[in-house]
């Protein structure tokens, strides 16, 4: 399976009046069992700046969780939502958590985004577009070989979170050093991306938990 979303937010326009609960019920009747609308809310049509409301552009933050297992035998019922790390070296969660904090702050994450197909423009032309704000990253030990990495950020580049997790896996398994990771974050313009590193973690372990807004729906379903 691919990436999951527990707290996704979408918007659409209707030309007619509607009852929120009836609309929620009607939509859910048409959706497959693995997709559900948890709440329908009327959004503010225009911002104080005169912009139409938009689920993507008005978001003030997002929370992602990447779940993984690094023990000998994972509960098979979790196989669709948690990645099993096949490493004989094991994972040092403390080392991963310490390394994860280097992602916090505003950085150029060019080396943690997959390059679009076609010719790549010069670094100077894309630097501003690859700068993102990461508010916090924590690696949480859930016990018995189960763990997760929680990300709170303003927005992410394509496959950025999965590449960050893949890099943390390599640091936790002592395949890469903390200093190597630091150079990717601090000096992206001086270090062309190493082939196959960072390698994005498999998609099925990643879940979008919440999307946050300054007003209205605030991700409380996470």
PDB file of C-alpha atoms in Angstrom:
ATOM      1  CA  UNK A   1       0.000   0.000   0.000  1.00  0.00           C
ATOM      2  CA  UNK A   2       1.008   3.633  -0.290  1.00  0.00           C
ATOM      3  CA  UNK A   3       1.079   6.594   2.075  1.00  0.00           C
ATOM      4  CA  UNK A   4      -1.932   6.953   4.399  1.00  0.00           C
ATOM      5  CA  UNK A   5      -3.907   9.927   5.716  1.00  0.00           C
ATOM      6  CA  UNK A   6      -5.846   9.965   8.978  1.00  0.00           C
ATOM      7  CA  UNK A   7      -6.454  13.725   9.133  1.00  0.00           C
ATOM      8  CA  UNK A   8      -6.545  14.908   5.530  1.00  0.00           C
ATOM      9  CA  UNK A   9      -8.462  18.113   4.750  1.00  0.00           C
ATOM     10  CA  UNK A  10     -10.083  18.947   1.417  1.00  0.00           C
ATOM     11  CA  UNK A  11     -12.397  21.646   0.141  1.00  0.00           C
ATOM     12  CA  UNK A  12     -14.966  21.976  -2.614  1.00  0.00           C
ATOM     13  CA  UNK A  13     -17.490  24.562  -3.739  1.00  0.00           C
ATOM     14  CA  UNK A  14     -21.285  24.108  -3.764  1.00  0.00           C
ATOM     15  CA  UNK A  15     -23.779  26.418  -5.409  1.00  0.00           C
ATOM     16  CA  UNK A  16     -26.657  25.357  -3.175  1.00  0.00           C
ATOM     17  CA  UNK A  17     -27.396  25.480   0.539  1.00  0.00           C
ATOM     18  CA  UNK A  18     -26.806  22.264   2.476  1.00  0.00           C
ATOM     19  CA  UNK A  19     -26.973  20.707   5.909  1.00  0.00           C
ATOM     20  CA  UNK A  20     -23.460  19.660   7.007  1.00  0.00           C
ATOM     21  CA  UNK A  21     -24.549  16.413   8.675  1.00  0.00           C
ATOM     22  CA  UNK A  22     -26.680  15.342   5.737  1.00  0.00           C
ATOM     23  CA  UNK A  23     -23.871  16.095   3.310  1.00  0.00           C
ATOM     24  CA  UNK A  24     -21.391  14.108   5.424  1.00  0.00           C
ATOM     25  CA  UNK A  25     -23.789  11.151   5.525  1.00  0.00           C
ATOM     26  CA  UNK A  26     -24.420  11.266   1.772  1.00  0.00           C
ATOM     27  CA  UNK A  27     -20.739  11.455   0.861  1.00  0.00           C
ATOM     28  CA  UNK A  28     -19.816   8.553   3.136  1.00  0.00           C
ATOM     29  CA  UNK A  29     -22.490   6.373   1.543  1.00  0.00           C
ATOM     30  CA  UNK A  30     -20.702   6.742  -1.791  1.00  0.00           C
ATOM     31  CA  UNK A  31     -17.147   6.237  -0.539  1.00  0.00           C
ATOM     32  CA  UNK A  32     -15.294   2.901  -0.250  1.00  0.00           C
ATOM     33  CA  UNK A  33     -14.845   1.460   3.231  1.00  0.00           C
ATOM     34  CA  UNK A  34     -11.247   2.667   3.606  1.00  0.00           C
ATOM     35  CA  UNK A  35     -12.170   6.354   3.112  1.00  0.00           C
ATOM     36  CA  UNK A  36     -14.414   8.283   5.494  1.00  0.00           C
ATOM     37  CA  UNK A  37     -15.441  11.902   5.959  1.00  0.00           C
ATOM     38  CA  UNK A  38     -15.203  12.655   9.679  1.00  0.00           C
ATOM     39  CA  UNK A  39     -16.639  16.171   9.612  1.00  0.00           C
ATOM     40  CA  UNK A  40     -18.042  18.698   7.144  1.00  0.00           C
ATOM     41  CA  UNK A  41     -17.620  22.344   8.069  1.00  0.00           C
ATOM     42  CA  UNK A  42     -18.461  25.526   6.196  1.00  0.00           C
ATOM     43  CA  UNK A  43     -15.241  27.457   5.598  1.00  0.00           C
ATOM     44  CA  UNK A  44     -14.785  31.207   5.574  1.00  0.00           C
ATOM     45  CA  UNK A  45     -15.150  32.220   1.943  1.00  0.00           C
ATOM     46  CA  UNK A  46     -12.658  35.086   1.958  1.00  0.00           C
ATOM     47  CA  UNK A  47      -9.621  35.761   4.148  1.00  0.00           C
ATOM     48  CA  UNK A  48      -8.890  39.206   5.624  1.00  0.00           C
ATOM     49  CA  UNK A  49      -6.466  39.594   2.708  1.00  0.00           C
ATOM     50  CA  UNK A  50      -9.237  38.893   0.214  1.00  0.00           C
ATOM     51  CA  UNK A  51      -8.121  35.368  -0.741  1.00  0.00           C
ATOM     52  CA  UNK A  52     -10.624  32.546  -1.354  1.00  0.00           C
ATOM     53  CA  UNK A  53     -10.362  29.771   1.243  1.00  0.00           C
ATOM     54  CA  UNK A  54      -8.159  26.877   0.140  1.00  0.00           C
ATOM     55  CA  UNK A  55      -7.416  23.652   2.046  1.00  0.00           C
ATOM     56  CA  UNK A  56      -3.775  23.638   0.940  1.00  0.00           C
ATOM     57  CA  UNK A  57      -2.788  27.300   0.932  1.00  0.00           C
ATOM     58  CA  UNK A  58      -4.460  28.196   4.222  1.00  0.00           C
ATOM     59  CA  UNK A  59      -2.820  25.366   6.169  1.00  0.00           C
ATOM     60  CA  UNK A  60      -0.530  26.556   8.951  1.00  0.00           C
ATOM     61  CA  UNK A  61       1.054  23.170   9.619  1.00  0.00           C
ATOM     62  CA  UNK A  62       0.929  19.417   9.168  1.00  0.00           C
ATOM     63  CA  UNK A  63       1.714  16.462  11.395  1.00  0.00           C
ATOM     64  CA  UNK A  64       3.097  13.229   9.953  1.00  0.00           C
ATOM     65  CA  UNK A  65       3.952   9.973  11.725  1.00  0.00           C
ATOM     66  CA  UNK A  66       6.145   7.222  10.323  1.00  0.00           C
ATOM     67  CA  UNK A  67       5.638   3.890  12.100  1.00  0.00           C
ATOM     68  CA  UNK A  68       8.240   1.158  11.986  1.00  0.00           C
ATOM     69  CA  UNK A  69       9.332  -2.066  13.670  1.00  0.00           C
ATOM     70  CA  UNK A  70      12.907  -3.197  14.242  1.00  0.00           C
ATOM     71  CA  UNK A  71      12.396  -6.423  16.214  1.00  0.00           C
ATOM     72  CA  UNK A  72      12.390 -10.105  15.175  1.00  0.00           C
ATOM     73  CA  UNK A  73       8.671 -10.684  14.474  1.00  0.00           C
ATOM     74  CA  UNK A  74       6.159  -7.919  13.811  1.00  0.00           C
ATOM     75  CA  UNK A  75       2.431  -8.348  14.360  1.00  0.00           C
ATOM     76  CA  UNK A  76       1.250  -9.187  10.811  1.00  0.00           C
ATOM     77  CA  UNK A  77      -1.918  -7.144  11.281  1.00  0.00           C
ATOM     78  CA  UNK A  78       0.241  -4.001  11.216  1.00  0.00           C
ATOM     79  CA  UNK A  79       2.004  -4.822   7.952  1.00  0.00           C
ATOM     80  CA  UNK A  80      -0.050  -2.343   5.898  1.00  0.00           C
ATOM     81  CA  UNK A  81       0.608   0.610   8.208  1.00  0.00           C
ATOM     82  CA  UNK A  82       4.050  -0.037   9.673  1.00  0.00           C
ATOM     83  CA  UNK A  83       7.392  -0.685   7.998  1.00  0.00           C
ATOM     84  CA  UNK A  84       9.488  -3.599   9.195  1.00  0.00           C
ATOM     85  CA  UNK A  85      13.170  -2.655   9.178  1.00  0.00           C
ATOM     86  CA  UNK A  86      15.171  -5.616   7.896  1.00  0.00           C
ATOM     87  CA  UNK A  87      18.556  -4.821   9.411  1.00  0.00           C
ATOM     88  CA  UNK A  88      20.892  -7.155  11.234  1.00  0.00           C
ATOM     89  CA  UNK A  89      22.514  -4.167  12.933  1.00  0.00           C
ATOM     90  CA  UNK A  90      19.400  -3.134  14.848  1.00  0.00           C
ATOM     91  CA  UNK A  91      18.446   0.515  15.352  1.00  0.00           C
ATOM     92  CA  UNK A  92      19.687   2.936  17.984  1.00  0.00           C
ATOM     93  CA  UNK A  93      16.558   5.000  18.697  1.00  0.00           C
ATOM     94  CA  UNK A  94      18.422   7.419  20.948  1.00  0.00           C
ATOM     95  CA  UNK A  95      20.919   8.131  18.184  1.00  0.00           C
ATOM     96  CA  UNK A  96      18.059   8.567  15.698  1.00  0.00           C
ATOM     97  CA  UNK A  97      16.213  10.980  17.985  1.00  0.00           C
ATOM     98  CA  UNK A  98      19.309  13.091  18.517  1.00  0.00           C
ATOM     99  CA  UNK A  99      19.940  13.208  14.767  1.00  0.00           C
ATOM    100  CA  UNK A 100      16.288  14.021  14.064  1.00  0.00           C
ATOM    101  CA  UNK A 101      16.533  17.285  15.986  1.00  0.00           C
ATOM    102  CA  UNK A 102      18.952  18.596  13.356  1.00  0.00           C
ATOM    103  CA  UNK A 103      16.007  18.807  10.959  1.00  0.00           C
ATOM    104  CA  UNK A 104      14.269  21.356  13.179  1.00  0.00           C
ATOM    105  CA  UNK A 105      14.206  24.954  12.033  1.00  0.00           C
ATOM    106  CA  UNK A 106      14.197  26.520   8.590  1.00  0.00           C
ATOM    107  CA  UNK A 107      16.551  24.716   6.205  1.00  0.00           C
ATOM    108  CA  UNK A 108      17.069  24.075   2.539  1.00  0.00           C
ATOM    109  CA  UNK A 109      15.843  20.473   2.092  1.00  0.00           C
ATOM    110  CA  UNK A 110      16.852  20.194  -1.564  1.00  0.00           C
ATOM    111  CA  UNK A 111      18.769  16.971  -0.912  1.00  0.00           C
ATOM    112  CA  UNK A 112      15.737  15.409   0.791  1.00  0.00           C
ATOM    113  CA  UNK A 113      13.396  15.916  -2.156  1.00  0.00           C
ATOM    114  CA  UNK A 114      13.223  13.677  -5.174  1.00  0.00           C
ATOM    115  CA  UNK A 115      14.286  15.455  -8.346  1.00  0.00           C
ATOM    116  CA  UNK A 116      11.468  15.990 -10.847  1.00  0.00           C
ATOM    117  CA  UNK A 117      11.841  14.321 -14.203  1.00  0.00           C
ATOM    118  CA  UNK A 118      13.594  16.315 -16.894  1.00  0.00           C
ATOM    119  CA  UNK A 119      16.488  18.744 -16.695  1.00  0.00           C
ATOM    120  CA  UNK A 120      17.305  20.214 -13.303  1.00  0.00           C
ATOM    121  CA  UNK A 121      17.699  24.016 -13.058  1.00  0.00           C
ATOM    122  CA  UNK A 122      20.732  25.556 -11.373  1.00  0.00           C
ATOM    123  CA  UNK A 123      20.770  25.401  -7.583  1.00  0.00           C
ATOM    124  CA  UNK A 124      20.442  29.189  -7.276  1.00  0.00           C
ATOM    125  CA  UNK A 125      17.161  29.072  -9.209  1.00  0.00           C
ATOM    126  CA  UNK A 126      15.568  26.456  -6.941  1.00  0.00           C
ATOM    127  CA  UNK A 127      17.037  27.221  -3.490  1.00  0.00           C
ATOM    128  CA  UNK A 128      14.143  29.388  -2.303  1.00  0.00           C
ATOM    129  CA  UNK A 129      11.610  26.821  -3.437  1.00  0.00           C
ATOM    130  CA  UNK A 130      13.201  24.033  -1.375  1.00  0.00           C
ATOM    131  CA  UNK A 131      13.407  25.901   1.945  1.00  0.00           C
ATOM    132  CA  UNK A 132      10.937  24.528   4.492  1.00  0.00           C
ATOM    133  CA  UNK A 133      10.197  25.098   8.187  1.00  0.00           C
ATOM    134  CA  UNK A 134      10.267  22.013  10.422  1.00  0.00           C
ATOM    135  CA  UNK A 135       8.920  22.748  13.892  1.00  0.00           C
ATOM    136  CA  UNK A 136       9.761  19.459  15.602  1.00  0.00           C
ATOM    137  CA  UNK A 137      10.880  15.889  14.929  1.00  0.00           C
ATOM    138  CA  UNK A 138      10.795  13.185  17.586  1.00  0.00           C
ATOM    139  CA  UNK A 139      11.583   9.473  17.486  1.00  0.00           C
ATOM    140  CA  UNK A 140       9.269   7.726  19.937  1.00  0.00           C
ATOM    141  CA  UNK A 141       9.908   4.278  21.418  1.00  0.00           C
ATOM    142  CA  UNK A 142       6.568   2.458  21.623  1.00  0.00           C
ATOM    143  CA  UNK A 143       8.128  -0.623  23.218  1.00  0.00           C
ATOM    144  CA  UNK A 144       8.829  -4.215  22.132  1.00  0.00           C
ATOM    145  CA  UNK A 145      10.540  -3.162  18.891  1.00  0.00           C
ATOM    146  CA  UNK A 146       7.776  -0.783  17.793  1.00  0.00           C
ATOM    147  CA  UNK A 147       8.572   2.880  17.238  1.00  0.00           C
ATOM    148  CA  UNK A 148       7.559   5.910  15.219  1.00  0.00           C
ATOM    149  CA  UNK A 149       8.951   9.234  14.054  1.00  0.00           C
ATOM    150  CA  UNK A 150       6.669  12.259  14.480  1.00  0.00           C
ATOM    151  CA  UNK A 151       7.071  15.333  12.263  1.00  0.00           C
ATOM    152  CA  UNK A 152       5.432  18.730  12.780  1.00  0.00           C
ATOM    153  CA  UNK A 153       6.149  21.085   9.899  1.00  0.00           C
ATOM    154  CA  UNK A 154       4.764  23.907   7.803  1.00  0.00           C
ATOM    155  CA  UNK A 155       4.903  21.919   4.582  1.00  0.00           C
ATOM    156  CA  UNK A 156       7.012  19.263   2.876  1.00  0.00           C
ATOM    157  CA  UNK A 157       8.621  18.720  -0.499  1.00  0.00           C
ATOM    158  CA  UNK A 158       7.871  15.646  -2.589  1.00  0.00           C
ATOM    159  CA  UNK A 159       9.025  12.568  -0.602  1.00  0.00           C
ATOM    160  CA  UNK A 160      10.833  14.857   1.859  1.00  0.00           C
ATOM    161  CA  UNK A 161       9.528  13.157   5.013  1.00  0.00           C
ATOM    162  CA  UNK A 162      10.238   9.676   3.687  1.00  0.00           C
ATOM    163  CA  UNK A 163      13.781  10.718   2.743  1.00  0.00           C
ATOM    164  CA  UNK A 164      14.296  12.146   6.215  1.00  0.00           C
ATOM    165  CA  UNK A 165      13.149   8.853   7.752  1.00  0.00           C
ATOM    166  CA  UNK A 166      15.384   6.872   5.392  1.00  0.00           C
ATOM    167  CA  UNK A 167      18.366   8.956   6.473  1.00  0.00           C
ATOM    168  CA  UNK A 168      17.492   8.415  10.151  1.00  0.00           C
ATOM    169  CA  UNK A 169      17.319   4.656   9.571  1.00  0.00           C
ATOM    170  CA  UNK A 170      20.873   4.728   8.172  1.00  0.00           C
ATOM    171  CA  UNK A 171      22.117   6.780  11.120  1.00  0.00           C
ATOM    172  CA  UNK A 172      20.346   4.500  13.591  1.00  0.00           C
ATOM    173  CA  UNK A 173      21.914   1.435  11.986  1.00  0.00           C
ATOM    174  CA  UNK A 174      25.382   3.116  11.972  1.00  0.00           C
ATOM    175  CA  UNK A 175      25.497   2.966   8.177  1.00  0.00           C
ATOM    176  CA  UNK A 176      25.919   6.741   8.072  1.00  0.00           C
ATOM    177  CA  UNK A 177      27.310   9.180  10.612  1.00  0.00           C
ATOM    178  CA  UNK A 178      25.559  12.098  12.241  1.00  0.00           C
ATOM    179  CA  UNK A 179      28.103  14.411  10.603  1.00  0.00           C
ATOM    180  CA  UNK A 180      27.166  13.095   7.147  1.00  0.00           C
ATOM    181  CA  UNK A 181      23.536  13.903   7.843  1.00  0.00           C
ATOM    182  CA  UNK A 182      24.422  17.336   9.182  1.00  0.00           C
ATOM    183  CA  UNK A 183      26.256  18.210   5.960  1.00  0.00           C
ATOM    184  CA  UNK A 184      23.185  17.337   3.901  1.00  0.00           C
ATOM    185  CA  UNK A 185      21.165  19.806   5.976  1.00  0.00           C
ATOM    186  CA  UNK A 186      23.705  22.601   6.421  1.00  0.00           C
ATOM    187  CA  UNK A 187      25.489  22.577   3.048  1.00  0.00           C
ATOM    188  CA  UNK A 188      23.122  21.354   0.331  1.00  0.00           C
ATOM    189  CA  UNK A 189      24.540  23.771  -2.251  1.00  0.00           C
ATOM    190  CA  UNK A 190      28.046  22.327  -1.787  1.00  0.00           C
ATOM    191  CA  UNK A 191      27.120  18.646  -1.797  1.00  0.00           C
ATOM    192  CA  UNK A 192      25.510  17.059  -4.847  1.00  0.00           C
ATOM    193  CA  UNK A 193      23.104  14.339  -3.857  1.00  0.00           C
ATOM    194  CA  UNK A 194      24.823  10.993  -3.349  1.00  0.00           C
ATOM    195  CA  UNK A 195      23.221   8.285  -5.513  1.00  0.00           C
ATOM    196  CA  UNK A 196      20.743   6.269  -3.426  1.00  0.00           C
ATOM    197  CA  UNK A 197      21.187   8.429  -0.322  1.00  0.00           C
ATOM    198  CA  UNK A 198      19.064   9.451   1.309  1.00  0.00           C
ATOM    199  CA  UNK A 199      16.812   6.631   0.174  1.00  0.00           C
ATOM    200  CA  UNK A 200      13.125   7.246   0.900  1.00  0.00           C
ATOM    201  CA  UNK A 201      11.599   4.923   3.471  1.00  0.00           C
ATOM    202  CA  UNK A 202       8.795   2.721   2.086  1.00  0.00           C
ATOM    203  CA  UNK A 203       5.491   4.597   1.734  1.00  0.00           C
ATOM    204  CA  UNK A 204       3.190   2.377   3.793  1.00  0.00           C
ATOM    205  CA  UNK A 205       4.710   3.436   7.130  1.00  0.00           C
ATOM    206  CA  UNK A 206       3.825   7.094   6.629  1.00  0.00           C
ATOM    207  CA  UNK A 207       0.546   8.671   7.785  1.00  0.00           C
ATOM    208  CA  UNK A 208      -0.613  12.271   7.534  1.00  0.00           C
ATOM    209  CA  UNK A 209      -2.115  12.664  10.994  1.00  0.00           C
ATOM    210  CA  UNK A 210      -3.438  16.230  10.931  1.00  0.00           C
ATOM    211  CA  UNK A 211      -3.613  19.444   8.952  1.00  0.00           C
ATOM    212  CA  UNK A 212      -3.751  22.598  11.063  1.00  0.00           C
ATOM    213  CA  UNK A 213      -5.390  25.959  10.377  1.00  0.00           C
ATOM    214  CA  UNK A 214      -5.419  29.267  12.222  1.00  0.00           C
ATOM    215  CA  UNK A 215      -9.228  29.184  12.276  1.00  0.00           C
ATOM    216  CA  UNK A 216     -11.875  26.521  11.739  1.00  0.00           C
ATOM    217  CA  UNK A 217     -11.036  22.827  11.572  1.00  0.00           C
ATOM    218  CA  UNK A 218      -7.765  22.384  13.436  1.00  0.00           C
ATOM    219  CA  UNK A 219      -6.788  18.745  13.069  1.00  0.00           C
ATOM    220  CA  UNK A 220      -8.541  17.614  16.225  1.00  0.00           C
ATOM    221  CA  UNK A 221      -9.309  14.237  14.635  1.00  0.00           C
ATOM    222  CA  UNK A 222      -5.657  13.178  14.875  1.00  0.00           C
TER     223      UNK A 222
END
